[in-house]
mmCIF file of C-alpha atoms in Angstrom:
data_model
loop_
_atom_site.group_PDB
_atom_site.id
_atom_site.type_symbol
_atom_site.label_atom_id
_atom_site.label_comp_id
_atom_site.label_asym_id
_atom_site.label_seq_id
_atom_site.Cartn_x
_atom_site.Cartn_y
_atom_site.Cartn_z
ATOM 1 C CA ASP A 1 -7.693 -17.017 -40.084
ATOM 2 C CA LEU A 2 -5.940 -14.440 -42.515
ATOM 3 C CA ALA A 3 -3.878 -13.454 -40.337
ATOM 4 C CA ILE A 4 -4.262 -9.638 -41.412
ATOM 5 C CA ASP A 5 -2.507 -7.156 -40.198
ATOM 6 C CA ARG A 6 -4.638 -4.994 -38.526
ATOM 7 C CA HIS A 7 -2.888 -1.439 -36.442
ATOM 8 C CA GLY A 8 -4.733 -0.551 -33.057
ATOM 9 C CA VAL A 9 -6.954 -3.461 -33.145
ATOM 10 C CA GLY A 10 -7.293 -5.299 -29.244
ATOM 11 C CA LEU A 11 -10.088 -6.964 -28.428
ATOM 12 C CA VAL A 12 -11.148 -10.251 -30.355
ATOM 13 C CA LEU A 13 -14.591 -10.704 -29.254
ATOM 14 C CA TYR A 14 -15.738 -14.093 -30.308
ATOM 15 C CA LEU A 15 -19.930 -15.090 -30.162
ATOM 16 C CA GLU A 16 -19.731 -19.176 -30.165
ATOM 17 C CA TRP A 17 -17.303 -21.706 -29.367
ATOM 18 C CA PRO A 18 -14.202 -21.765 -31.231
ATOM 19 C CA GLU A 19 -14.819 -25.307 -33.006
ATOM 20 C CA ASP A 20 -10.491 -25.784 -32.526
ATOM 21 C CA ILE A 21 -7.782 -24.472 -30.423
ATOM 22 C CA GLY A 22 -5.907 -23.408 -33.047
ATOM 23 C CA SER A 23 -8.670 -21.030 -34.835
ATOM 24 C CA ALA A 24 -8.889 -20.314 -31.075
ATOM 25 C CA VAL A 25 -5.155 -18.877 -31.048
ATOM 26 C CA GLN A 26 -5.069 -17.514 -34.595
ATOM 27 C CA ARG A 27 -8.324 -16.007 -34.385
ATOM 28 C CA ARG A 28 -7.493 -13.692 -31.062
ATOM 29 C CA GLY A 29 -4.079 -13.341 -32.596
ATOM 30 C CA ARG A 30 -5.175 -10.570 -35.279
ATOM 31 C CA ALA A 31 -5.216 -8.323 -31.511
ATOM 32 C CA GLY A 32 -2.208 -6.732 -30.241
ATOM 33 C CA CYS A 33 0.188 -7.607 -33.452
ATOM 34 C CA GLN A 34 1.927 -4.240 -32.679
ATOM 35 C CA GLY A 35 3.105 -5.079 -29.426
ATOM 36 C CA GLN A 36 0.057 -4.126 -27.259
ATOM 37 C CA LEU A 37 -1.912 -5.875 -24.939
ATOM 38 C CA ALA A 38 -4.903 -6.941 -26.247
ATOM 39 C CA ASP A 39 -8.252 -9.408 -24.636
ATOM 40 C CA PHE A 40 -9.754 -12.103 -26.160
ATOM 41 C CA ILE A 41 -12.869 -12.804 -24.231
ATOM 42 C CA VAL A 42 -15.560 -16.326 -25.795
ATOM 43 C CA VAL A 43 -19.553 -15.811 -24.963
ATOM 44 C CA ALA A 44 -20.955 -18.849 -24.824
ATOM 45 C CA GLY A 45 -22.495 -21.384 -23.295
ATOM 46 C CA LEU A 46 -25.103 -24.672 -24.035
ATOM 47 C CA SER A 47 -26.991 -23.138 -26.853
ATOM 48 C CA ALA A 48 -23.660 -22.179 -28.608
ATOM 49 C CA TYR A 49 -21.941 -25.580 -28.184
ATOM 50 C CA SER A 50 -25.340 -27.303 -29.514
ATOM 51 C CA SER A 51 -25.527 -25.296 -32.206
ATOM 52 C CA MET A 52 -21.513 -26.554 -33.271
ATOM 53 C CA ILE A 53 -22.951 -30.113 -32.103
ATOM 54 C CA SER A 54 -24.907 -29.496 -34.952
ATOM 55 C CA ARG A 55 -22.666 -27.893 -37.016
ATOM 56 C CA ILE A 56 -19.844 -30.936 -36.783
ATOM 57 C CA ASN A 57 -22.987 -33.702 -36.999
ATOM 58 C CA ARG A 58 -24.788 -32.277 -40.605
ATOM 59 C CA GLN A 59 -21.866 -33.341 -42.419
ATOM 60 C CA LEU A 60 -23.146 -36.757 -41.763
ATOM 61 C CA ASP A 61 -25.641 -35.822 -43.897
ATOM 62 C CA GLY A 62 -23.796 -34.551 -46.474
ATOM 63 C CA LEU A 63 -25.350 -30.237 -45.782
ATOM 64 C CA ASP A 64 -21.964 -29.455 -44.585
ATOM 65 C CA GLU A 65 -18.631 -27.509 -46.392
ATOM 66 C CA THR A 66 -17.384 -30.918 -47.037
ATOM 67 C CA ASP A 67 -19.443 -31.219 -50.328
ATOM 68 C CA MET A 68 -17.469 -29.152 -53.123
ATOM 69 C CA ASP A 69 -19.733 -26.037 -53.318
ATOM 70 C CA ASP A 70 -19.838 -22.831 -56.827
ATOM 71 C CA ASP A 71 -17.796 -20.880 -54.326
ATOM 72 C CA THR A 72 -15.219 -23.191 -54.122
ATOM 73 C CA LEU A 73 -14.715 -23.883 -57.753
ATOM 74 C CA ALA A 74 -13.075 -21.207 -58.516
ATOM 75 C CA GLY A 75 -12.496 -20.624 -62.064
ATOM 76 C CA TYR A 76 -15.556 -22.886 -63.273
ATOM 77 C CA ASN A 77 -18.469 -20.541 -62.529
ATOM 78 C CA THR A 78 -20.278 -21.536 -65.942
ATOM 79 C CA GLU A 79 -22.753 -18.475 -65.761
ATOM 80 C CA PHE A 80 -20.378 -17.155 -67.300
ATOM 81 C CA SER A 81 -18.307 -18.885 -69.147
ATOM 82 C CA PRO A 82 -18.173 -19.524 -72.968
ATOM 83 C CA LYS A 83 -16.843 -23.458 -72.589
ATOM 84 C CA ALA A 84 -20.452 -24.164 -70.608
ATOM 85 C CA LYS A 85 -20.237 -27.530 -71.181
ATOM 86 C CA LYS A 86 -16.585 -28.302 -71.213
ATOM 87 C CA THR A 87 -16.695 -26.506 -68.257
ATOM 88 C CA ASP A 88 -19.572 -28.650 -65.994
ATOM 89 C CA LYS A 89 -17.969 -31.782 -67.139
ATOM 90 C CA ARG A 90 -14.927 -30.589 -65.199
ATOM 91 C CA LYS A 91 -16.901 -29.484 -62.117
ATOM 92 C CA LYS A 92 -18.538 -32.277 -62.084
ATOM 93 C CA ASP A 93 -15.542 -34.312 -61.713
ATOM 94 C CA MET A 94 -13.549 -31.659 -59.468
ATOM 95 C CA GLU A 95 -17.296 -32.912 -57.582
ATOM 96 C CA SER A 96 -16.805 -36.662 -57.572
ATOM 97 C CA GLU A 97 -12.976 -35.983 -56.184
ATOM 98 C CA PHE A 98 -13.311 -34.919 -53.078
ATOM 99 C CA LYS A 99 -17.429 -35.536 -52.272
ATOM 100 C CA LEU A 100 -16.319 -37.714 -49.194
ATOM 101 C CA THR A 101 -17.557 -40.793 -48.397
ATOM 102 C CA LYS A 102 -19.944 -42.145 -45.625
ATOM 103 C CA ALA A 103 -16.860 -43.373 -43.429
ATOM 104 C CA GLN A 104 -14.788 -40.434 -44.953
ATOM 105 C CA ARG A 105 -17.077 -38.123 -42.708
ATOM 106 C CA LYS A 106 -18.175 -40.291 -40.009
ATOM 107 C CA ARG A 107 -13.913 -40.039 -39.270
ATOM 108 C CA LEU A 108 -13.715 -36.112 -39.848
ATOM 109 C CA VAL A 109 -17.006 -35.866 -37.251
ATOM 110 C CA ILE A 110 -15.462 -38.065 -34.627
ATOM 111 C CA THR A 111 -11.654 -36.170 -35.191
ATOM 112 C CA GLN A 112 -13.442 -32.913 -34.707
ATOM 113 C CA THR A 113 -15.416 -33.033 -32.094
ATOM 114 C CA ALA A 114 -12.468 -34.781 -30.063
ATOM 115 C CA ASP A 115 -11.098 -30.598 -31.331
ATOM 116 C CA PHE A 116 -14.050 -29.353 -30.008
ATOM 117 C CA ASN A 117 -14.064 -31.047 -27.085
ATOM 118 C CA ASP A 118 -10.687 -30.144 -26.842
ATOM 119 C CA VAL A 119 -12.292 -26.502 -26.806
ATOM 120 C CA ILE A 120 -14.446 -27.729 -23.479
ATOM 121 C CA ASP A 121 -11.672 -28.168 -21.193
ATOM 122 C CA LEU A 122 -8.942 -25.586 -22.316
ATOM 123 C CA TYR A 123 -12.009 -23.310 -21.190
ATOM 124 C CA CYS A 124 -14.056 -25.254 -18.576
ATOM 125 C CA LEU A 125 -11.750 -26.335 -16.745
ATOM 126 C CA LYS A 126 -9.397 -25.152 -14.214
ATOM 127 C CA LYS A 127 -6.393 -27.162 -14.579
ATOM 128 C CA GLY A 128 -4.082 -24.652 -14.977
ATOM 129 C CA CYS A 129 -2.744 -21.257 -16.985
ATOM 130 C CA GLN A 130 -4.843 -21.560 -20.197
ATOM 131 C CA HIS A 131 -1.389 -19.849 -21.892
ATOM 132 C CA ARG A 132 0.822 -22.668 -20.507
ATOM 133 C CA ARG A 133 -2.010 -25.195 -21.368
ATOM 134 C CA ILE A 134 -2.248 -23.772 -25.326
ATOM 135 C CA GLU A 135 1.560 -23.616 -25.215
ATOM 136 C CA TRP A 136 1.646 -27.145 -24.695
ATOM 137 C CA TYR A 137 -1.027 -28.428 -26.589
ATOM 138 C CA LEU A 138 0.040 -26.825 -29.682
ATOM 139 C CA ALA A 139 3.910 -28.658 -28.836
ATOM 140 C CA SER A 140 2.738 -32.478 -27.659
ATOM 141 C CA GLY A 141 -1.074 -32.573 -29.279
ATOM 142 C CA THR A 142 -2.335 -33.372 -26.072
ATOM 143 C CA MET A 143 -4.133 -31.785 -22.942
ATOM 144 C CA ASN A 144 -2.484 -32.478 -19.765
ATOM 145 C CA PHE A 145 1.202 -32.155 -18.660
ATOM 146 C CA ILE A 146 3.207 -35.390 -18.575
ATOM 147 C CA GLY A 147 7.117 -35.507 -18.321
ATOM 148 C CA PRO A 148 10.193 -33.027 -16.869
ATOM 149 C CA ASP A 149 8.369 -29.952 -18.415
ATOM 150 C CA GLU A 150 5.026 -30.214 -15.583
ATOM 151 C CA GLU A 151 6.416 -27.602 -13.203
ATOM 152 C CA TYR A 152 7.152 -25.163 -15.998
ATOM 153 C CA MET A 153 4.117 -25.350 -17.731
ATOM 154 C CA THR A 154 2.040 -24.712 -14.290
ATOM 155 C CA THR A 155 3.884 -21.761 -13.999
ATOM 156 C CA PRO A 156 0.810 -18.907 -14.237
ATOM 157 C CA CYS A 157 1.063 -16.113 -16.895
ATOM 158 C CA GLY A 158 0.397 -13.355 -14.458
ATOM 159 C CA ASP A 159 -2.816 -12.053 -15.030
ATOM 160 C CA ARG A 160 -3.512 -12.605 -18.712
ATOM 161 C CA CYS A 161 -5.688 -15.774 -19.031
ATOM 162 C CA SER A 162 -8.881 -16.040 -16.405
ATOM 163 C CA VAL A 163 -7.407 -19.130 -14.871
ATOM 164 C CA CYS A 164 -4.362 -16.782 -13.691
ATOM 165 C CA SER A 165 -6.373 -13.749 -12.711
ATOM 166 C CA GLY A 166 -9.266 -14.980 -11.476
ATOM 167 C CA GLN A 167 -12.112 -14.455 -14.420
ATOM 168 C CA PHE A 168 -13.060 -17.711 -14.497
ATOM 169 C CA ASP A 169 -13.978 -18.384 -10.503
ATOM 170 C CA LYS A 170 -16.711 -15.639 -11.415
ATOM 171 C CA PHE A 171 -18.282 -17.597 -14.201
ATOM 172 C CA PHE A 172 -17.618 -21.904 -12.736
ATOM 173 C CA ILE A 173 -17.527 -21.601 -9.142
ATOM 174 C CA PRO A 174 -16.596 -24.712 -7.223
ATOM 175 C CA VAL A 175 -18.434 -27.881 -6.145
ATOM 176 C CA TRP A 176 -18.458 -29.939 -3.780
ATOM 177 C CA LYS A 177 -17.544 -33.579 -4.798
ATOM 178 C CA ASP A 178 -20.535 -35.488 -2.895
ATOM 179 C CA ALA A 179 -22.825 -33.228 -2.491
ATOM 180 C CA VAL A 180 -22.828 -34.514 -7.093
ATOM 181 C CA ILE A 181 -22.624 -37.607 -6.321
ATOM 182 C CA ALA A 182 -25.261 -37.754 -3.623
ATOM 183 C CA TRP A 183 -27.381 -35.186 -6.463
ATOM 184 C CA PHE A 184 -26.508 -37.455 -9.067
ATOM 185 C CA ASP A 185 -27.431 -40.398 -7.064
ATOM 186 C CA THR A 186 -31.436 -38.412 -7.260
ATOM 187 C CA ALA A 187 -34.911 -40.286 -8.676
ATOM 188 C CA ASP A 188 -35.027 -37.535 -10.797
ATOM 189 C CA VAL A 189 -31.752 -37.784 -12.286
ATOM 190 C CA ARG A 190 -31.716 -41.006 -11.794
ATOM 191 C CA ASP A 191 -34.486 -41.691 -14.490
ATOM 192 C CA THR A 192 -33.482 -39.158 -16.706
ATOM 193 C CA LEU A 193 -29.501 -39.150 -17.959
ATOM 194 C CA PRO A 194 -29.464 -43.026 -18.003
ATOM 195 C CA VAL A 195 -32.573 -42.065 -20.391
ATOM 196 C CA LYS A 196 -31.009 -39.252 -23.280
ATOM 197 C CA ALA A 197 -32.390 -35.918 -21.865
ATOM 198 C CA THR A 198 -31.975 -32.419 -23.551
ATOM 199 C CA VAL A 199 -30.238 -29.618 -22.376
ATOM 200 C CA GLU A 200 -33.911 -27.680 -20.871
ATOM 201 C CA SER A 201 -34.451 -30.569 -19.077
ATOM 202 C CA ILE A 202 -31.220 -31.594 -17.358
ATOM 203 C CA MET A 203 -31.002 -27.907 -16.366
ATOM 204 C CA ASP A 204 -34.328 -27.577 -14.761
ATOM 205 C CA LEU A 205 -33.387 -30.599 -12.506
ATOM 206 C CA LEU A 206 -31.165 -28.860 -11.068
ATOM 207 C CA TRP A 207 -31.969 -24.927 -11.261
ATOM 208 C CA GLY A 208 -34.239 -24.007 -9.150
ATOM 209 C CA LYS A 209 -33.708 -26.646 -6.519
ATOM 210 C CA GLU A 210 -32.084 -24.309 -3.362
ATOM 211 C CA ARG A 211 -31.446 -27.145 -2.013
ATOM 212 C CA TRP A 212 -29.763 -29.105 -4.339
ATOM 213 C CA ILE A 213 -28.022 -25.394 -4.928
ATOM 214 C CA ASN A 214 -26.748 -24.356 -1.465
ATOM 215 C CA ALA A 215 -25.705 -27.828 -0.988
ATOM 216 C CA ILE A 216 -23.023 -28.511 -4.779
ATOM 217 C CA PHE A 217 -21.851 -25.324 -5.309
ATOM 218 C CA ASP A 218 -19.701 -23.906 -2.445
ATOM 219 C CA LYS A 219 -21.909 -20.637 -2.084
ATOM 220 C CA GLY A 220 -25.317 -19.942 -1.272
ATOM 221 C CA MET A 221 -28.477 -19.554 -3.486
ATOM 222 C CA SER A 222 -28.308 -15.958 -3.239
ATOM 223 C CA THR A 223 -24.938 -15.494 -5.757
ATOM 224 C CA VAL A 224 -25.276 -18.640 -7.141
ATOM 225 C CA HIS A 225 -27.248 -17.702 -10.872
ATOM 226 C CA LYS A 226 -28.189 -20.309 -13.892
ATOM 227 C CA TYR A 227 -25.069 -18.937 -15.642
ATOM 228 C CA HIS A 228 -23.330 -21.094 -12.779
ATOM 229 C CA VAL A 229 -25.428 -24.112 -13.541
ATOM 230 C CA GLU A 230 -25.181 -24.092 -17.470
ATOM 231 C CA SER A 231 -21.434 -23.655 -16.519
ATOM 232 C CA PHE A 232 -20.919 -26.296 -14.367
ATOM 233 C CA PHE A 233 -22.679 -28.511 -17.056
ATOM 234 C CA LEU A 234 -20.122 -27.682 -19.625
ATOM 235 C CA GLN A 235 -17.719 -28.923 -16.270
ATOM 236 C CA LEU A 236 -19.559 -32.362 -16.779
ATOM 237 C CA ILE A 237 -19.498 -31.873 -20.276
ATOM 238 C CA GLY A 238 -15.857 -31.286 -20.371
ATOM 239 C CA SER A 239 -14.335 -34.507 -17.682
ATOM 240 C CA THR A 240 -17.004 -36.535 -19.636
ATOM 241 C CA ILE A 241 -18.546 -37.078 -17.319
ATOM 242 C CA ILE A 242 -21.632 -36.852 -18.855
ATOM 243 C CA LEU A 243 -22.252 -37.220 -23.012
ATOM 244 C CA ALA A 244 -23.743 -34.198 -24.967
ATOM 245 C CA GLN A 245 -25.057 -36.101 -28.812
ATOM 246 C CA LEU A 246 -27.132 -35.800 -31.227
ATOM 247 C CA TRP A 247 -30.415 -37.153 -31.490
ATOM 248 C CA LYS A 248 -32.872 -36.760 -34.743
ATOM 249 C CA GLY A 249 -31.254 -33.614 -34.411
ATOM 250 C CA GLN A 250 -31.684 -32.421 -31.084
ATOM 251 C CA LEU A 251 -28.595 -32.322 -28.973
ATOM 252 C CA GLN A 252 -29.262 -34.432 -25.370
ATOM 253 C CA LEU A 253 -27.038 -36.441 -22.045
ATOM 254 C CA CYS A 254 -26.682 -39.112 -21.130
ATOM 255 C CA TRP A 255 -24.062 -40.775 -18.666
ATOM 256 C CA VAL A 256 -20.919 -41.917 -20.486
ATOM 257 C CA LEU A 257 -21.245 -44.875 -20.120
ATOM 258 C CA CYS A 258 -24.958 -45.541 -21.467
ATOM 259 C CA CYS A 259 -25.357 -47.436 -18.301
ATOM 260 C CA ASP A 260 -27.995 -49.000 -17.039
ATOM 261 C CA SER A 261 -27.011 -48.565 -13.667
ATOM 262 C CA ILE A 262 -26.404 -45.262 -11.795
ATOM 263 C CA ALA A 263 -24.293 -46.910 -9.526
ATOM 264 C CA LEU A 264 -21.373 -47.949 -12.953
ATOM 265 C CA GLY A 265 -22.277 -43.579 -13.560
ATOM 266 C CA VAL A 266 -21.639 -42.351 -10.054
ATOM 267 C CA THR A 267 -18.215 -44.498 -9.727
ATOM 268 C CA ARG A 268 -16.706 -42.939 -13.164
ATOM 269 C CA LEU A 269 -18.221 -39.329 -11.196
ATOM 270 C CA ARG A 270 -16.306 -39.941 -7.651
ATOM 271 C CA TYR A 271 -12.551 -40.532 -10.290
ATOM 272 C CA LEU A 272 -13.401 -37.228 -12.663
ATOM 273 C CA ASN A 273 -14.778 -34.610 -10.666
ATOM 274 C CA ASP A 274 -11.512 -33.610 -9.550
ATOM 275 C CA ASN A 275 -11.107 -30.593 -12.291
ATOM 276 C CA VAL A 276 -14.854 -29.649 -11.847
#
């Protein structure tokens, strides 16, 4: 994040989801600073998604760095201060000044969650060249191409992003929409998703079900791996077809409408599944 240039860096490996697109762009820029080709690889799945959502929501409990600590209050460490009492009072004043109210924390969580969902949208949905999408996002603040620049923004970069190089299709297998709708309407899913379901339980609803694997994915069971199913659920989250949220400290999935009627959820799926 500090934009420190180091010669010879050709790879940035990210072992979690970036918290926002700006951070991802800044950090991957540490590679290739001298103009040489470089790679930026994100290794993350539902578990990393859960960790990031948990990290964001911890702020509601006052457990995150939004409360000032000794490291943040530079120069006010009383352990080595000759004026400990005066410094203690100054530190308390600063803590009071920087501590966020509950309402401010909620707004912060909403904003950071939206920024993080943009990351899932960028890396998990096939909407065009990722480089063009990042350029558009940083210029406009939206993930969707609009206006006269749409043709340019959808022009492939060549082979330097996962979408244009074809690497995307190795992890995100195309699915048949009608089969997905039929699967969502089965008794197992209907009885689970309107009620909150854990990541593990919802994965089990599809993984190992050879009939549905063969029907939903555009390839047979022999070529579909568990990470393809995990990627599929990340696409459902990115498309806002299902909602991921914390419940008693555990990530759970439910219909985005949280409705009692499966028909409403299926109707939403018909309209929002085009990018999966």
